[in-house]
Coordinates of C-alpha atoms in Angstrom, one line a residue:
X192 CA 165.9 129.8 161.3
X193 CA 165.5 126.0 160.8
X194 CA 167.3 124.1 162.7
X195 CA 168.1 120.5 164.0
X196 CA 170.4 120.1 166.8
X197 CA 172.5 117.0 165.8
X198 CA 172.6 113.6 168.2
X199 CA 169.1 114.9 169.0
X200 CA 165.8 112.8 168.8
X201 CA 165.5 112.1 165.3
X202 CA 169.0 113.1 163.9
X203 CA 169.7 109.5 163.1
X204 CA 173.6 110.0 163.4
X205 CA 175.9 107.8 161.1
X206 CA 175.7 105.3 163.9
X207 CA 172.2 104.1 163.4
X208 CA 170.9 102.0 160.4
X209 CA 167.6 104.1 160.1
X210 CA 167.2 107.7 160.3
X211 CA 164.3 109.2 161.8
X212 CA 163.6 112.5 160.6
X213 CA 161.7 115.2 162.7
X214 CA 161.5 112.4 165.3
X215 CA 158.5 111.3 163.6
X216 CA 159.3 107.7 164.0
X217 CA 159.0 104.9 160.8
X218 CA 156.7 101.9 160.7
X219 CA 159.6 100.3 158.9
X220 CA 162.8 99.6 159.4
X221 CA 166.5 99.3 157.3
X222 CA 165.9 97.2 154.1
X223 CA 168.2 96.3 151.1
X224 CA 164.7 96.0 148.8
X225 CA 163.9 99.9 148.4
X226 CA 162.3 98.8 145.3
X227 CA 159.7 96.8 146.0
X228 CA 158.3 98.9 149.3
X229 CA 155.5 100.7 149.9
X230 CA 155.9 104.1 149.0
X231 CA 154.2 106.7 151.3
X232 CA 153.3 110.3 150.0
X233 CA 152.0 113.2 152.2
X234 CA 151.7 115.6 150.0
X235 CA 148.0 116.4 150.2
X236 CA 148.5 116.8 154.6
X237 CA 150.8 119.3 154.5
X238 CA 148.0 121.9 153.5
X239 CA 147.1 121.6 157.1
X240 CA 150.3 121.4 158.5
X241 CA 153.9 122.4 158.1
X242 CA 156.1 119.4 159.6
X243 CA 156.4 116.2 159.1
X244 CA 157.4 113.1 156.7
X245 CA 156.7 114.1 152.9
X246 CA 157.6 111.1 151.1
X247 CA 159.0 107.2 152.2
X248 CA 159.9 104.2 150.8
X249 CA 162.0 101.3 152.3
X250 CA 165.5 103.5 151.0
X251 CA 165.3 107.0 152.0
X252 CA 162.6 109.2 154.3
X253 CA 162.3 112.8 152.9
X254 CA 160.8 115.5 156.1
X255 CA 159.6 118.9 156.1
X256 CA 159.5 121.9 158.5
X257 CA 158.5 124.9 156.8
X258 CA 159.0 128.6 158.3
X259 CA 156.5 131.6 156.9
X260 CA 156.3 135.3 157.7
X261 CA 154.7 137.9 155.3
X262 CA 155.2 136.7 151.5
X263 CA 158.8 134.9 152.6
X264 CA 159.4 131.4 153.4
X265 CA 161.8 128.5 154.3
X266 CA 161.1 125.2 153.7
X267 CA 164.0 122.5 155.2
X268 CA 164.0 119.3 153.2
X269 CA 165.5 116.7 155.5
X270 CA 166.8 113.4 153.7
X271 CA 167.4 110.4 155.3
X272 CA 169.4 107.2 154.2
X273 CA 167.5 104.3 156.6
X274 CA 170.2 101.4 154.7
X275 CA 173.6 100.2 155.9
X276 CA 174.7 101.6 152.9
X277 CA 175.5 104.7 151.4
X278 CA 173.5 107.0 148.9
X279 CA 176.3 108.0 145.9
X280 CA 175.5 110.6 143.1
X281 CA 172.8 112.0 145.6
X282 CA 171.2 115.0 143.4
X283 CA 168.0 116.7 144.2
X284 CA 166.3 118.8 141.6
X285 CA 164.3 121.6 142.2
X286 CA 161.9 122.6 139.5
X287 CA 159.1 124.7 139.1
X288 CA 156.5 125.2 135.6
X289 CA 157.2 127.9 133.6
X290 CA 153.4 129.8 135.2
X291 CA 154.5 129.0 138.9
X292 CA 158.2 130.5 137.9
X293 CA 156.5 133.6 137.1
X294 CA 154.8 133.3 140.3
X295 CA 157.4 132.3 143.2
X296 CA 161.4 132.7 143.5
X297 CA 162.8 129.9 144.9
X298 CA 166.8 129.7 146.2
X299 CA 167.8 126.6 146.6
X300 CA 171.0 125.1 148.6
X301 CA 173.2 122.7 147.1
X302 CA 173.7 119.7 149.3
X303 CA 176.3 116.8 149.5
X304 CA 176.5 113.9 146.6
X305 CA 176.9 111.0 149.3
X306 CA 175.0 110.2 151.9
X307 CA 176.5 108.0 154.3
X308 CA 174.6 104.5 155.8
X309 CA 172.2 105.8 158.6
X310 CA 173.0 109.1 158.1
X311 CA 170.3 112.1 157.8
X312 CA 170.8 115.7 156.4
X313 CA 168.9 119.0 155.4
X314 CA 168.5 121.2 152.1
X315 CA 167.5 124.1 152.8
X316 CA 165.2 126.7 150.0
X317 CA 164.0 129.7 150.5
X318 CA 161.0 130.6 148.5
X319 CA 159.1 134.1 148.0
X320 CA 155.6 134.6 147.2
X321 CA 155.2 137.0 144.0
X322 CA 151.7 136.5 142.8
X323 CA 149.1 134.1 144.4
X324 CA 149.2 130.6 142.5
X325 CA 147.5 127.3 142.5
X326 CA 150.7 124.8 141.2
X327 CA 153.4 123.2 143.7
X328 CA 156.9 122.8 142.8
X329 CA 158.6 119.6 141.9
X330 CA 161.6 117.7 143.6
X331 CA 163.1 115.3 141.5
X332 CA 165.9 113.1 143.3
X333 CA 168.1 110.8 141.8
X334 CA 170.5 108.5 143.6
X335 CA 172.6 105.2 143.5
X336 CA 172.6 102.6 145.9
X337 CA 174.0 99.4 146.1
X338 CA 175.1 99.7 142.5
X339 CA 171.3 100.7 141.1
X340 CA 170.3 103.8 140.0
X341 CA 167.0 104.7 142.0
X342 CA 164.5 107.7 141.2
X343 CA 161.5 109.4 142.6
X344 CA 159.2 112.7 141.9
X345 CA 157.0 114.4 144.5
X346 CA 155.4 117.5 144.8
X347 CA 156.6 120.3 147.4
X348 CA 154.5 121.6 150.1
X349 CA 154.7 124.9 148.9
X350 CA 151.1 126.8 148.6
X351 CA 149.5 130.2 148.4
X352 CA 147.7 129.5 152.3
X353 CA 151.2 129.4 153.8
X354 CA 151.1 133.3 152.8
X355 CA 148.2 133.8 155.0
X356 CA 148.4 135.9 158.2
X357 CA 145.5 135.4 160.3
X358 CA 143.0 138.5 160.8
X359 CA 141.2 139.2 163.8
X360 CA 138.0 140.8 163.4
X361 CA 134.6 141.4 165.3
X362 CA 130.9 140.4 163.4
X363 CA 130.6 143.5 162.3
X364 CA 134.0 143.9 160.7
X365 CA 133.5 140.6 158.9
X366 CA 129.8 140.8 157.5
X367 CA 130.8 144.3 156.4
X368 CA 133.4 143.0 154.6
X369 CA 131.7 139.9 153.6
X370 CA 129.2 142.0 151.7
X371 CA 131.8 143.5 149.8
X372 CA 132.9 141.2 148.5
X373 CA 129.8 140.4 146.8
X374 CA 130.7 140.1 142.9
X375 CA 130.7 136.7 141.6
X376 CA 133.8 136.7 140.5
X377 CA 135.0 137.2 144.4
X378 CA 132.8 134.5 145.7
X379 CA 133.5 130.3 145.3
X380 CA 131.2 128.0 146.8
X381 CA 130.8 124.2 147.3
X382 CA 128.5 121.5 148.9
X383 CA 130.0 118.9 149.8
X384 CA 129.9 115.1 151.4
X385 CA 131.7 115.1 154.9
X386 CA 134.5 112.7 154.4
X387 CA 135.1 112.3 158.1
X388 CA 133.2 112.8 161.5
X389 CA 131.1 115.7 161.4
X390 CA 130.8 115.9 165.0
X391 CA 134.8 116.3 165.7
X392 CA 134.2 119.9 165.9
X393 CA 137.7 120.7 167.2
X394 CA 139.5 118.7 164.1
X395 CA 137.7 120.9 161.9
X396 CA 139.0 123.6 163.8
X397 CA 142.1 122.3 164.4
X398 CA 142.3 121.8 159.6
X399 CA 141.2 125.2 159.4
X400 CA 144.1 126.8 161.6
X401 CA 146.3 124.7 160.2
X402 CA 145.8 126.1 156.6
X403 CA 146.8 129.1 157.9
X404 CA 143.0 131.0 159.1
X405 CA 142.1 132.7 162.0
X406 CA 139.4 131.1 163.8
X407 CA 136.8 133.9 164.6
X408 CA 134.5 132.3 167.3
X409 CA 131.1 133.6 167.9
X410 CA 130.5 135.8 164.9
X411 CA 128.2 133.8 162.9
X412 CA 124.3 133.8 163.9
X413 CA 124.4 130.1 164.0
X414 CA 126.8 128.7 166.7
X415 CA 127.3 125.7 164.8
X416 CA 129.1 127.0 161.5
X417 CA 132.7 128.2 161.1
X418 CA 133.9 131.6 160.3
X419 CA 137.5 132.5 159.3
X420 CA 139.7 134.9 158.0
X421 CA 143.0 136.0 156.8
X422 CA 145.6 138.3 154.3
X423 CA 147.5 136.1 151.9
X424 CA 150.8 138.2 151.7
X425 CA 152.5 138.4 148.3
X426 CA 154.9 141.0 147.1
X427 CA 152.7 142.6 144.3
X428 CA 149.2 142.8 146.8
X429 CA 147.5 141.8 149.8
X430 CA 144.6 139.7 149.1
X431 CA 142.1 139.9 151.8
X432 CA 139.8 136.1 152.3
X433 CA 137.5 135.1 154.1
X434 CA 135.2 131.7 154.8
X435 CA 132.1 130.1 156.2
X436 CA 132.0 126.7 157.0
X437 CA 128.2 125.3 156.7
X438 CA 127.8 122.0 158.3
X439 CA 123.9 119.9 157.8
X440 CA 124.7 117.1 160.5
X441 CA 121.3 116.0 159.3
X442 CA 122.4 115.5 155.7
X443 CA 125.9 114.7 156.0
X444 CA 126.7 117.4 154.1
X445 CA 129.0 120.7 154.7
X446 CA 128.5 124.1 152.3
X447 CA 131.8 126.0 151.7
X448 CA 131.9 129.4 150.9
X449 CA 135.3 131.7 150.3
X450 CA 135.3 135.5 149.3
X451 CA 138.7 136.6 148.3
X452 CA 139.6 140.3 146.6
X453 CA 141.1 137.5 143.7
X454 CA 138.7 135.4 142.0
X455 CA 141.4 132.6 141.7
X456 CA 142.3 132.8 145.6
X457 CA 138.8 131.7 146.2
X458 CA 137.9 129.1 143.8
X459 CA 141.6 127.7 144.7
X460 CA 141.1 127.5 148.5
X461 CA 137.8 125.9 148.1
X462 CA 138.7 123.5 145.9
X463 CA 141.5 122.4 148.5
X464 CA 139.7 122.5 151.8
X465 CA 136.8 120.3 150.2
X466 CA 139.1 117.7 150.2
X467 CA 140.3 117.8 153.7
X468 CA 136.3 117.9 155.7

């Protein structure tokens, strides 16, 4: 169950003029000018993690903290109101594309239509993973404050690797199975620029934990690349994956390779963690 205890770090209570969700803490603080700030969006981190601030501008901070176990999850949506004044006609919509609808169920609470000045509260969806998929779903909030209606879209952290349980295995369990999985069609690969320090060898450990892997130390012949594996849990099949992380310090250069039972499952996860090494 997700909880936050209230009058705990980061509940913001109606007292305060700025909520701090997840006690993150906020670069900014209370503003009248919502409009005109600088809108941060976290959407692409949160396939690496499961807390933290999703979305921010100078009205209202939107957190995550997302729960997962086999093909079930919970995702809490915290909102907070960081003005002296309150949020009216507060309505979060929930929306997913016709192809992910096929592919997820998602419940969704109702919340409140007024948020009070300072004050910080949680929405609560459950979602269950039917098929694997690629697409996210969309919130779509609409409020009023100080008399203006105000808008904003993001995507929702929801994605197939928070459906992954990670596997233990020894070598010999993996290469087996690496070498079935030896159609094309099972296989995606990519070589790629490092975007950040090649030689922080625990962040890249650290990413491929996060997405949801199991870190399988000492199985590859060369010390210096990274093996994982894992079971992405939906309700119609387990899909075995697994990955080697290739890194040329030399070059500058990593070589990602997934093998998944579903052709889509691989070519999906690689596209993703190319983006985050």
């Amino acid at each position: 169950k997700v909880e936050m205890e209230n009058g705990g770090p980061g509940s913001g209570g109606a007292g305060g003029a700025s909520a701090d969700l997840l006690g993150l803490g906020m670069d900014n603080g209370p503003t009248s000018n919502g409009v005109e700030d600088a809108v941060t969006n976290n959407i692409q981190k949160f396939y690496c993690k499961n807390n933290g601030v999703l979305y921010e501008n100078g009205l209202i901070q939107i957190g995550v903290k997302t729960e997962c176990r086999s093909n079930l999850a919970r995702l809490a949506l915290f909102y907070g109101n960081k003005t002296n004044l309150p949020f009216l006609n507060f309505q979060p919509h929930v929306s997913c594309s016709p192809e992910l609808a096929s592919q997820i169920l998602l419940q969704v609470k109702d919340v409140d239509s007024t948020v009070e000045a300072g004050a910080q509260f949680q929405q609560m969806l459950n979602i269950e993973c039917i098929n694997d998929f690629v697409l996210q779903p969309d919130l779509n909030l609409t409020f009023t404050y100080n008399g203006e209606q105000q808008q904003l879209s993001t995507k929702l952290p929801i994605s197939v690797n928070k459906f992954i349980e990670p596997t233990e295995m020894n070598a010999e369990s993996f290469f087996t199975r690496w070498k079935n999985l030896s159609l094309p069609a099972q296989e995606s690969q990519k070589i790629f620029k490092a975007a950040f320090p090649m030689e922080n060898t625990e962040q890249a450990k650290t990413k491929l934990i996060g997405y949801g892997f199991q870190l399988l130390e000492s199985i590859d012949p060369n010390p210096e690349n990274y093996v994982c594996a894992g079971i992405i849990h939906t309700r119609n099949v387990q899909i075995g994956v697994l990955l080697r992380l290739e890194p040329n310090h030399q070059a500058q250069m990593y070589r990602l390779t997934v093998r998944s039972s579903k052709d889509t499952v691989s070519a999906h996860i690689v596209e993703v963690l190319s983006q985050v090494f």
